[in-house]
PDB file of C-alpha atoms in Angstrom:
ATOM      1  CA  UNK A 278      12.235  40.613 -15.004  1.00  0.00           C
ATOM      2  CA  UNK A 279      15.073  42.428 -13.221  1.00  0.00           C
ATOM      3  CA  UNK A 280      14.463  45.502 -15.361  1.00  0.00           C
ATOM      4  CA  UNK A 281      11.197  45.948 -13.516  1.00  0.00           C
ATOM      5  CA  UNK A 282      12.861  45.805 -10.118  1.00  0.00           C
ATOM      6  CA  UNK A 283      14.518  48.560  -8.208  1.00  0.00           C
ATOM      7  CA  UNK A 284      17.988  47.352  -7.274  1.00  0.00           C
ATOM      8  CA  UNK A 285      19.190  49.240  -4.253  1.00  0.00           C
ATOM      9  CA  UNK A 286      22.979  49.343  -4.255  1.00  0.00           C
ATOM     10  CA  UNK A 287      25.883  51.093  -2.661  1.00  0.00           C
ATOM     11  CA  UNK A 288      27.976  52.845  -5.287  1.00  0.00           C
ATOM     12  CA  UNK A 289      31.278  51.878  -3.731  1.00  0.00           C
ATOM     13  CA  UNK A 290      33.370  54.148  -5.920  1.00  0.00           C
ATOM     14  CA  UNK A 291      35.984  54.832  -3.265  1.00  0.00           C
ATOM     15  CA  UNK A 292      36.539  51.282  -2.026  1.00  0.00           C
ATOM     16  CA  UNK A 293      39.784  50.665  -3.881  1.00  0.00           C
ATOM     17  CA  UNK A 294      42.097  47.675  -3.759  1.00  0.00           C
ATOM     18  CA  UNK A 295      44.119  49.569  -1.161  1.00  0.00           C
ATOM     19  CA  UNK A 296      41.072  49.857   1.102  1.00  0.00           C
ATOM     20  CA  UNK A 297      40.312  46.174   0.684  1.00  0.00           C
ATOM     21  CA  UNK A 298      43.874  45.204   1.506  1.00  0.00           C
ATOM     22  CA  UNK A 299      43.720  47.360   4.615  1.00  0.00           C
ATOM     23  CA  UNK A 300      40.590  45.527   5.755  1.00  0.00           C
ATOM     24  CA  UNK A 301      42.251  42.144   5.236  1.00  0.00           C
ATOM     25  CA  UNK A 302      45.182  43.107   7.464  1.00  0.00           C
ATOM     26  CA  UNK A 303      42.928  44.687  10.075  1.00  0.00           C
ATOM     27  CA  UNK A 304      44.556  48.061   9.382  1.00  0.00           C
ATOM     28  CA  UNK A 305      42.385  51.161   9.170  1.00  0.00           C
ATOM     29  CA  UNK A 306      41.606  52.087   5.587  1.00  0.00           C
ATOM     30  CA  UNK A 307      41.407  55.772   6.351  1.00  0.00           C
ATOM     31  CA  UNK A 308      38.590  58.236   5.695  1.00  0.00           C
ATOM     32  CA  UNK A 309      35.873  57.819   3.072  1.00  0.00           C
ATOM     33  CA  UNK A 310      33.177  60.317   2.176  1.00  0.00           C
ATOM     34  CA  UNK A 311      29.611  59.089   1.877  1.00  0.00           C
ATOM     35  CA  UNK A 312      26.371  60.866   1.038  1.00  0.00           C
ATOM     36  CA  UNK A 313      22.809  59.913   1.891  1.00  0.00           C
ATOM     37  CA  UNK A 314      19.497  61.249   0.686  1.00  0.00           C
ATOM     38  CA  UNK A 315      16.288  61.219   2.685  1.00  0.00           C
ATOM     39  CA  UNK A 316      13.924  58.545   1.460  1.00  0.00           C
ATOM     40  CA  UNK A 317      11.352  56.677   3.504  1.00  0.00           C
ATOM     41  CA  UNK A 318      12.607  53.884   5.721  1.00  0.00           C
ATOM     42  CA  UNK A 319      15.963  53.871   3.930  1.00  0.00           C
ATOM     43  CA  UNK A 320      17.155  57.120   5.499  1.00  0.00           C
ATOM     44  CA  UNK A 321      15.107  59.426   7.698  1.00  0.00           C
ATOM     45  CA  UNK A 322      15.317  61.718  10.712  1.00  0.00           C
ATOM     46  CA  UNK A 323      13.869  60.540  14.019  1.00  0.00           C
ATOM     47  CA  UNK A 324      11.824  62.695  16.362  1.00  0.00           C
ATOM     48  CA  UNK A 325      14.952  63.502  18.383  1.00  0.00           C
ATOM     49  CA  UNK A 326      16.789  64.723  15.276  1.00  0.00           C
ATOM     50  CA  UNK A 327      19.024  61.714  14.604  1.00  0.00           C
ATOM     51  CA  UNK A 328      19.403  60.186  11.145  1.00  0.00           C
ATOM     52  CA  UNK A 329      18.714  56.471  10.823  1.00  0.00           C
ATOM     53  CA  UNK A 330      17.431  53.860   8.373  1.00  0.00           C
ATOM     54  CA  UNK A 331      18.435  50.830   6.327  1.00  0.00           C
ATOM     55  CA  UNK A 332      20.991  52.740   4.242  1.00  0.00           C
ATOM     56  CA  UNK A 333      22.740  54.100   7.331  1.00  0.00           C
ATOM     57  CA  UNK A 334      22.899  50.607   8.821  1.00  0.00           C
ATOM     58  CA  UNK A 335      24.541  49.307   5.637  1.00  0.00           C
ATOM     59  CA  UNK A 336      27.169  52.058   5.533  1.00  0.00           C
ATOM     60  CA  UNK A 337      27.876  51.698   9.253  1.00  0.00           C
ATOM     61  CA  UNK A 338      28.488  47.986   8.715  1.00  0.00           C
ATOM     62  CA  UNK A 339      30.791  48.677   5.732  1.00  0.00           C
ATOM     63  CA  UNK A 340      32.813  51.025   7.951  1.00  0.00           C
ATOM     64  CA  UNK A 341      32.996  48.426  10.714  1.00  0.00           C
ATOM     65  CA  UNK A 342      34.116  45.611   8.435  1.00  0.00           C
ATOM     66  CA  UNK A 343      36.710  47.644   6.556  1.00  0.00           C
ATOM     67  CA  UNK A 344      38.000  49.534   9.570  1.00  0.00           C
ATOM     68  CA  UNK A 345      37.252  52.849   7.875  1.00  0.00           C
ATOM     69  CA  UNK A 346      36.009  56.158   9.151  1.00  0.00           C
ATOM     70  CA  UNK A 347      33.161  57.199   6.862  1.00  0.00           C
ATOM     71  CA  UNK A 348      32.235  60.881   6.978  1.00  0.00           C
ATOM     72  CA  UNK A 349      28.549  61.153   6.109  1.00  0.00           C
ATOM     73  CA  UNK A 350      26.532  64.004   4.642  1.00  0.00           C
ATOM     74  CA  UNK A 351      22.952  64.414   3.405  1.00  0.00           C
ATOM     75  CA  UNK A 352      22.268  65.867  -0.032  1.00  0.00           C
ATOM     76  CA  UNK A 353      20.081  65.638  -3.128  1.00  0.00           C
ATOM     77  CA  UNK A 354      20.462  62.781  -5.598  1.00  0.00           C
ATOM     78  CA  UNK A 355      21.552  65.197  -8.335  1.00  0.00           C
ATOM     79  CA  UNK A 356      24.448  66.556  -6.258  1.00  0.00           C
ATOM     80  CA  UNK A 357      25.329  63.092  -4.964  1.00  0.00           C
ATOM     81  CA  UNK A 358      25.779  61.695  -8.472  1.00  0.00           C
ATOM     82  CA  UNK A 359      27.756  64.780  -9.455  1.00  0.00           C
ATOM     83  CA  UNK A 360      29.984  64.195  -6.429  1.00  0.00           C
ATOM     84  CA  UNK A 361      30.492  60.534  -7.301  1.00  0.00           C
ATOM     85  CA  UNK A 362      31.387  61.463 -10.872  1.00  0.00           C
ATOM     86  CA  UNK A 363      33.712  64.245  -9.780  1.00  0.00           C
ATOM     87  CA  UNK A 364      35.454  62.324  -7.026  1.00  0.00           C
ATOM     88  CA  UNK A 365      34.286  64.475  -4.087  1.00  0.00           C
ATOM     89  CA  UNK A 366      32.150  61.591  -2.753  1.00  0.00           C
ATOM     90  CA  UNK A 367      33.457  58.038  -2.377  1.00  0.00           C
ATOM     91  CA  UNK A 368      30.244  56.105  -1.850  1.00  0.00           C
ATOM     92  CA  UNK A 369      26.498  56.465  -1.761  1.00  0.00           C
ATOM     93  CA  UNK A 370      23.461  54.198  -1.471  1.00  0.00           C
ATOM     94  CA  UNK A 371      20.090  53.160  -2.890  1.00  0.00           C
ATOM     95  CA  UNK A 372      20.489  53.434  -6.633  1.00  0.00           C
ATOM     96  CA  UNK A 373      19.131  51.612  -9.630  1.00  0.00           C
ATOM     97  CA  UNK A 374      21.940  50.002 -11.580  1.00  0.00           C
ATOM     98  CA  UNK A 375      22.227  51.384 -15.121  1.00  0.00           C
ATOM     99  CA  UNK A 376      25.038  51.185 -17.723  1.00  0.00           C
ATOM    100  CA  UNK A 377      25.741  54.905 -17.232  1.00  0.00           C
ATOM    101  CA  UNK A 378      26.045  54.565 -13.466  1.00  0.00           C
ATOM    102  CA  UNK A 379      28.249  51.498 -13.744  1.00  0.00           C
ATOM    103  CA  UNK A 380      30.775  53.743 -15.479  1.00  0.00           C
ATOM    104  CA  UNK A 381      30.885  55.932 -12.364  1.00  0.00           C
ATOM    105  CA  UNK A 382      31.349  53.260  -9.725  1.00  0.00           C
ATOM    106  CA  UNK A 383      30.937  49.680  -8.626  1.00  0.00           C
ATOM    107  CA  UNK A 384      27.408  48.890  -7.509  1.00  0.00           C
ATOM    108  CA  UNK A 385      26.993  46.192  -4.876  1.00  0.00           C
ATOM    109  CA  UNK A 386      23.402  44.914  -4.442  1.00  0.00           C
ATOM    110  CA  UNK A 387      22.079  44.643  -0.904  1.00  0.00           C
ATOM    111  CA  UNK A 388      18.312  44.996  -1.344  1.00  0.00           C
ATOM    112  CA  UNK A 389      15.780  44.741  -4.151  1.00  0.00           C
ATOM    113  CA  UNK A 390      12.268  46.145  -4.398  1.00  0.00           C
ATOM    114  CA  UNK A 391       9.625  46.775  -7.011  1.00  0.00           C
ATOM    115  CA  UNK A 392       8.550  50.219  -8.088  1.00  0.00           C
ATOM    116  CA  UNK A 393       4.860  51.057  -7.911  1.00  0.00           C
ATOM    117  CA  UNK A 394       2.616  53.898  -9.028  1.00  0.00           C
ATOM    118  CA  UNK A 395       0.612  55.480  -6.224  1.00  0.00           C
ATOM    119  CA  UNK A 396      -2.603  56.964  -7.601  1.00  0.00           C
ATOM    120  CA  UNK A 397      -4.690  59.513  -5.750  1.00  0.00           C
ATOM    121  CA  UNK A 398      -8.190  58.266  -4.930  1.00  0.00           C
ATOM    122  CA  UNK A 399      -9.439  61.228  -6.977  1.00  0.00           C
ATOM    123  CA  UNK A 400      -8.159  59.543 -10.145  1.00  0.00           C
ATOM    124  CA  UNK A 401     -10.863  57.732 -12.089  1.00  0.00           C
ATOM    125  CA  UNK A 402     -11.003  54.001 -11.302  1.00  0.00           C
ATOM    126  CA  UNK A 403     -11.068  53.445 -15.065  1.00  0.00           C
ATOM    127  CA  UNK A 404      -7.317  54.135 -15.109  1.00  0.00           C
ATOM    128  CA  UNK A 405      -5.944  50.652 -14.608  1.00  0.00           C
ATOM    129  CA  UNK A 406      -2.818  50.579 -16.763  1.00  0.00           C
ATOM    130  CA  UNK A 407       0.033  52.686 -18.117  1.00  0.00           C
ATOM    131  CA  UNK A 408      -1.853  53.183 -21.379  1.00  0.00           C
ATOM    132  CA  UNK A 409      -4.973  54.306 -19.521  1.00  0.00           C
ATOM    133  CA  UNK A 410      -2.846  56.865 -17.699  1.00  0.00           C
ATOM    134  CA  UNK A 411      -1.260  58.158 -20.914  1.00  0.00           C
ATOM    135  CA  UNK A 412      -4.679  58.439 -22.550  1.00  0.00           C
ATOM    136  CA  UNK A 413      -6.027  60.771 -19.838  1.00  0.00           C
ATOM    137  CA  UNK A 414      -4.471  64.250 -20.296  1.00  0.00           C
ATOM    138  CA  UNK A 415      -5.811  65.398 -16.935  1.00  0.00           C
ATOM    139  CA  UNK A 416      -3.547  63.256 -14.772  1.00  0.00           C
ATOM    140  CA  UNK A 417       0.077  64.033 -13.966  1.00  0.00           C
ATOM    141  CA  UNK A 418       2.771  62.141 -12.094  1.00  0.00           C
ATOM    142  CA  UNK A 419       5.557  63.228  -9.775  1.00  0.00           C
ATOM    143  CA  UNK A 420       9.044  61.730  -9.514  1.00  0.00           C
ATOM    144  CA  UNK A 421      12.212  62.584  -7.620  1.00  0.00           C
ATOM    145  CA  UNK A 422      14.743  64.278  -9.845  1.00  0.00           C
ATOM    146  CA  UNK A 423      17.513  61.967 -11.143  1.00  0.00           C
ATOM    147  CA  UNK A 424      15.736  58.790  -9.966  1.00  0.00           C
ATOM    148  CA  UNK A 425      15.635  55.814 -12.322  1.00  0.00           C
ATOM    149  CA  UNK A 426      12.796  53.312 -12.180  1.00  0.00           C
ATOM    150  CA  UNK A 427      13.767  50.573 -14.640  1.00  0.00           C
ATOM    151  CA  UNK A 428      13.412  50.455 -18.435  1.00  0.00           C
ATOM    152  CA  UNK A 429       9.655  49.909 -18.535  1.00  0.00           C
ATOM    153  CA  UNK A 430       8.732  52.729 -16.180  1.00  0.00           C
ATOM    154  CA  UNK A 431      11.405  55.094 -17.489  1.00  0.00           C
ATOM    155  CA  UNK A 432      10.196  54.680 -21.077  1.00  0.00           C
ATOM    156  CA  UNK A 433       6.621  55.345 -19.920  1.00  0.00           C
ATOM    157  CA  UNK A 434       7.732  58.428 -17.977  1.00  0.00           C
ATOM    158  CA  UNK A 435       9.540  59.768 -21.044  1.00  0.00           C
ATOM    159  CA  UNK A 436       6.275  59.590 -23.002  1.00  0.00           C
ATOM    160  CA  UNK A 437       4.542  61.558 -20.248  1.00  0.00           C
ATOM    161  CA  UNK A 438       7.455  63.976 -19.929  1.00  0.00           C
ATOM    162  CA  UNK A 439       7.149  64.816 -23.620  1.00  0.00           C
ATOM    163  CA  UNK A 440       3.552  65.845 -22.899  1.00  0.00           C
ATOM    164  CA  UNK A 441       4.560  68.000 -19.917  1.00  0.00           C
ATOM    165  CA  UNK A 442       2.892  65.662 -17.443  1.00  0.00           C
ATOM    166  CA  UNK A 443       5.863  64.761 -15.234  1.00  0.00           C
ATOM    167  CA  UNK A 444       6.820  66.949 -12.255  1.00  0.00           C
ATOM    168  CA  UNK A 445      10.223  66.522 -10.659  1.00  0.00           C
ATOM    169  CA  UNK A 446      10.700  67.044  -6.926  1.00  0.00           C
ATOM    170  CA  UNK A 447      14.029  67.390  -5.090  1.00  0.00           C
ATOM    171  CA  UNK A 448      13.111  64.831  -2.396  1.00  0.00           C
ATOM    172  CA  UNK A 449      10.353  62.527  -1.195  1.00  0.00           C
ATOM    173  CA  UNK A 450       8.773  65.017   1.203  1.00  0.00           C
ATOM    174  CA  UNK A 451       8.396  67.506  -1.652  1.00  0.00           C
ATOM    175  CA  UNK A 452       6.970  64.719  -3.808  1.00  0.00           C
ATOM    176  CA  UNK A 453       4.341  63.960  -1.175  1.00  0.00           C
ATOM    177  CA  UNK A 454       3.427  67.651  -0.980  1.00  0.00           C
ATOM    178  CA  UNK A 455       2.818  67.705  -4.730  1.00  0.00           C
ATOM    179  CA  UNK A 456       0.414  64.789  -4.308  1.00  0.00           C
ATOM    180  CA  UNK A 457      -1.235  66.271  -1.230  1.00  0.00           C
ATOM    181  CA  UNK A 458      -2.034  69.631  -2.839  1.00  0.00           C
ATOM    182  CA  UNK A 459      -3.182  68.041  -6.097  1.00  0.00           C
ATOM    183  CA  UNK A 460      -0.361  69.306  -8.305  1.00  0.00           C
ATOM    184  CA  UNK A 461       0.088  65.686  -9.374  1.00  0.00           C
ATOM    185  CA  UNK A 462      -2.352  62.801  -9.172  1.00  0.00           C
ATOM    186  CA  UNK A 463       0.255  60.048  -8.935  1.00  0.00           C
ATOM    187  CA  UNK A 464       3.794  59.459  -7.726  1.00  0.00           C
ATOM    188  CA  UNK A 465       6.422  56.766  -8.180  1.00  0.00           C
ATOM    189  CA  UNK A 466       7.325  54.905  -4.994  1.00  0.00           C
ATOM    190  CA  UNK A 467       8.482  51.623  -3.536  1.00  0.00           C
ATOM    191  CA  UNK A 468       7.703  49.931  -0.233  1.00  0.00           C
ATOM    192  CA  UNK A 469      10.638  51.519   1.584  1.00  0.00           C
ATOM    193  CA  UNK A 470       9.530  54.925   0.364  1.00  0.00           C
ATOM    194  CA  UNK A 471       6.014  54.601   1.729  1.00  0.00           C
ATOM    195  CA  UNK A 472       7.239  55.139   5.289  1.00  0.00           C
ATOM    196  CA  UNK A 473       6.556  58.939   5.236  1.00  0.00           C
ATOM    197  CA  UNK A 474       2.948  58.294   4.188  1.00  0.00           C
ATOM    198  CA  UNK A 475       2.366  56.718   7.582  1.00  0.00           C
ATOM    199  CA  UNK A 476       3.133  60.087   9.176  1.00  0.00           C
ATOM    200  CA  UNK A 477       0.528  61.935   7.074  1.00  0.00           C
ATOM    201  CA  UNK A 478      -2.886  61.253   8.593  1.00  0.00           C
ATOM    202  CA  UNK A 479      -4.535  63.349   5.863  1.00  0.00           C
ATOM    203  CA  UNK A 480      -3.203  60.987   3.208  1.00  0.00           C
ATOM    204  CA  UNK A 481      -4.085  57.698   4.873  1.00  0.00           C
ATOM    205  CA  UNK A 482      -6.253  55.660   2.526  1.00  0.00           C
ATOM    206  CA  UNK A 483      -6.226  58.406  -0.102  1.00  0.00           C
ATOM    207  CA  UNK A 484      -4.218  56.541  -2.699  1.00  0.00           C
ATOM    208  CA  UNK A 485      -4.267  53.305  -4.687  1.00  0.00           C
ATOM    209  CA  UNK A 486      -1.174  51.199  -5.252  1.00  0.00           C
ATOM    210  CA  UNK A 487      -0.721  50.114  -8.877  1.00  0.00           C
ATOM    211  CA  UNK A 488       1.827  47.498  -9.985  1.00  0.00           C
ATOM    212  CA  UNK A 489       2.254  48.170 -13.701  1.00  0.00           C
ATOM    213  CA  UNK A 490       5.729  46.824 -14.440  1.00  0.00           C
ATOM    214  CA  UNK A 491       6.125  43.299 -15.819  1.00  0.00           C
ATOM    215  CA  UNK A 492       6.779  40.581 -13.186  1.00  0.00           C
TER     216      UNK A 492
END
């Protein structure tokens, strides 16, 4: 079920027919403006302060193939989508395809992953499903603001949001802090996003990975 899968795409809003024609004639297609957001192995800062990751590799390859100069920035997902809608950003990366977003730009799939729920080990082992989670008023979940997780998870999160049990963080590091300090007992994540957990020795082995979306 593709609705249960996170489709990571580049929102190639600025890659117009003119840019494509320029690539075909080996002529530079000019400057494009891209924006990244920090998220696990997709885009992260190395120990020496350089940004790297799967998303950067994809955008670098787009620039190479089209003969473009792509000016990159790092921002929040909320501001990135506002920039795409307003025309101040030409392309971005790692987004779930939705009808609303397809009105903003053209989404080109380059990677797919499943979303998972990471439960703190402090959560009762009796919570084994979405309904179990909803039925326990003492557990809360954290998400990154403006993220979409597919119809099944998003509908479930709306039920929890109506009960005041969803906390929104600006980025993944903030999301992990919410889990670490016990403000939430679960977070939404995918395999690429687990990369920062490997850097937190205190959190190693302190969570359970739950796959609750339909296959």
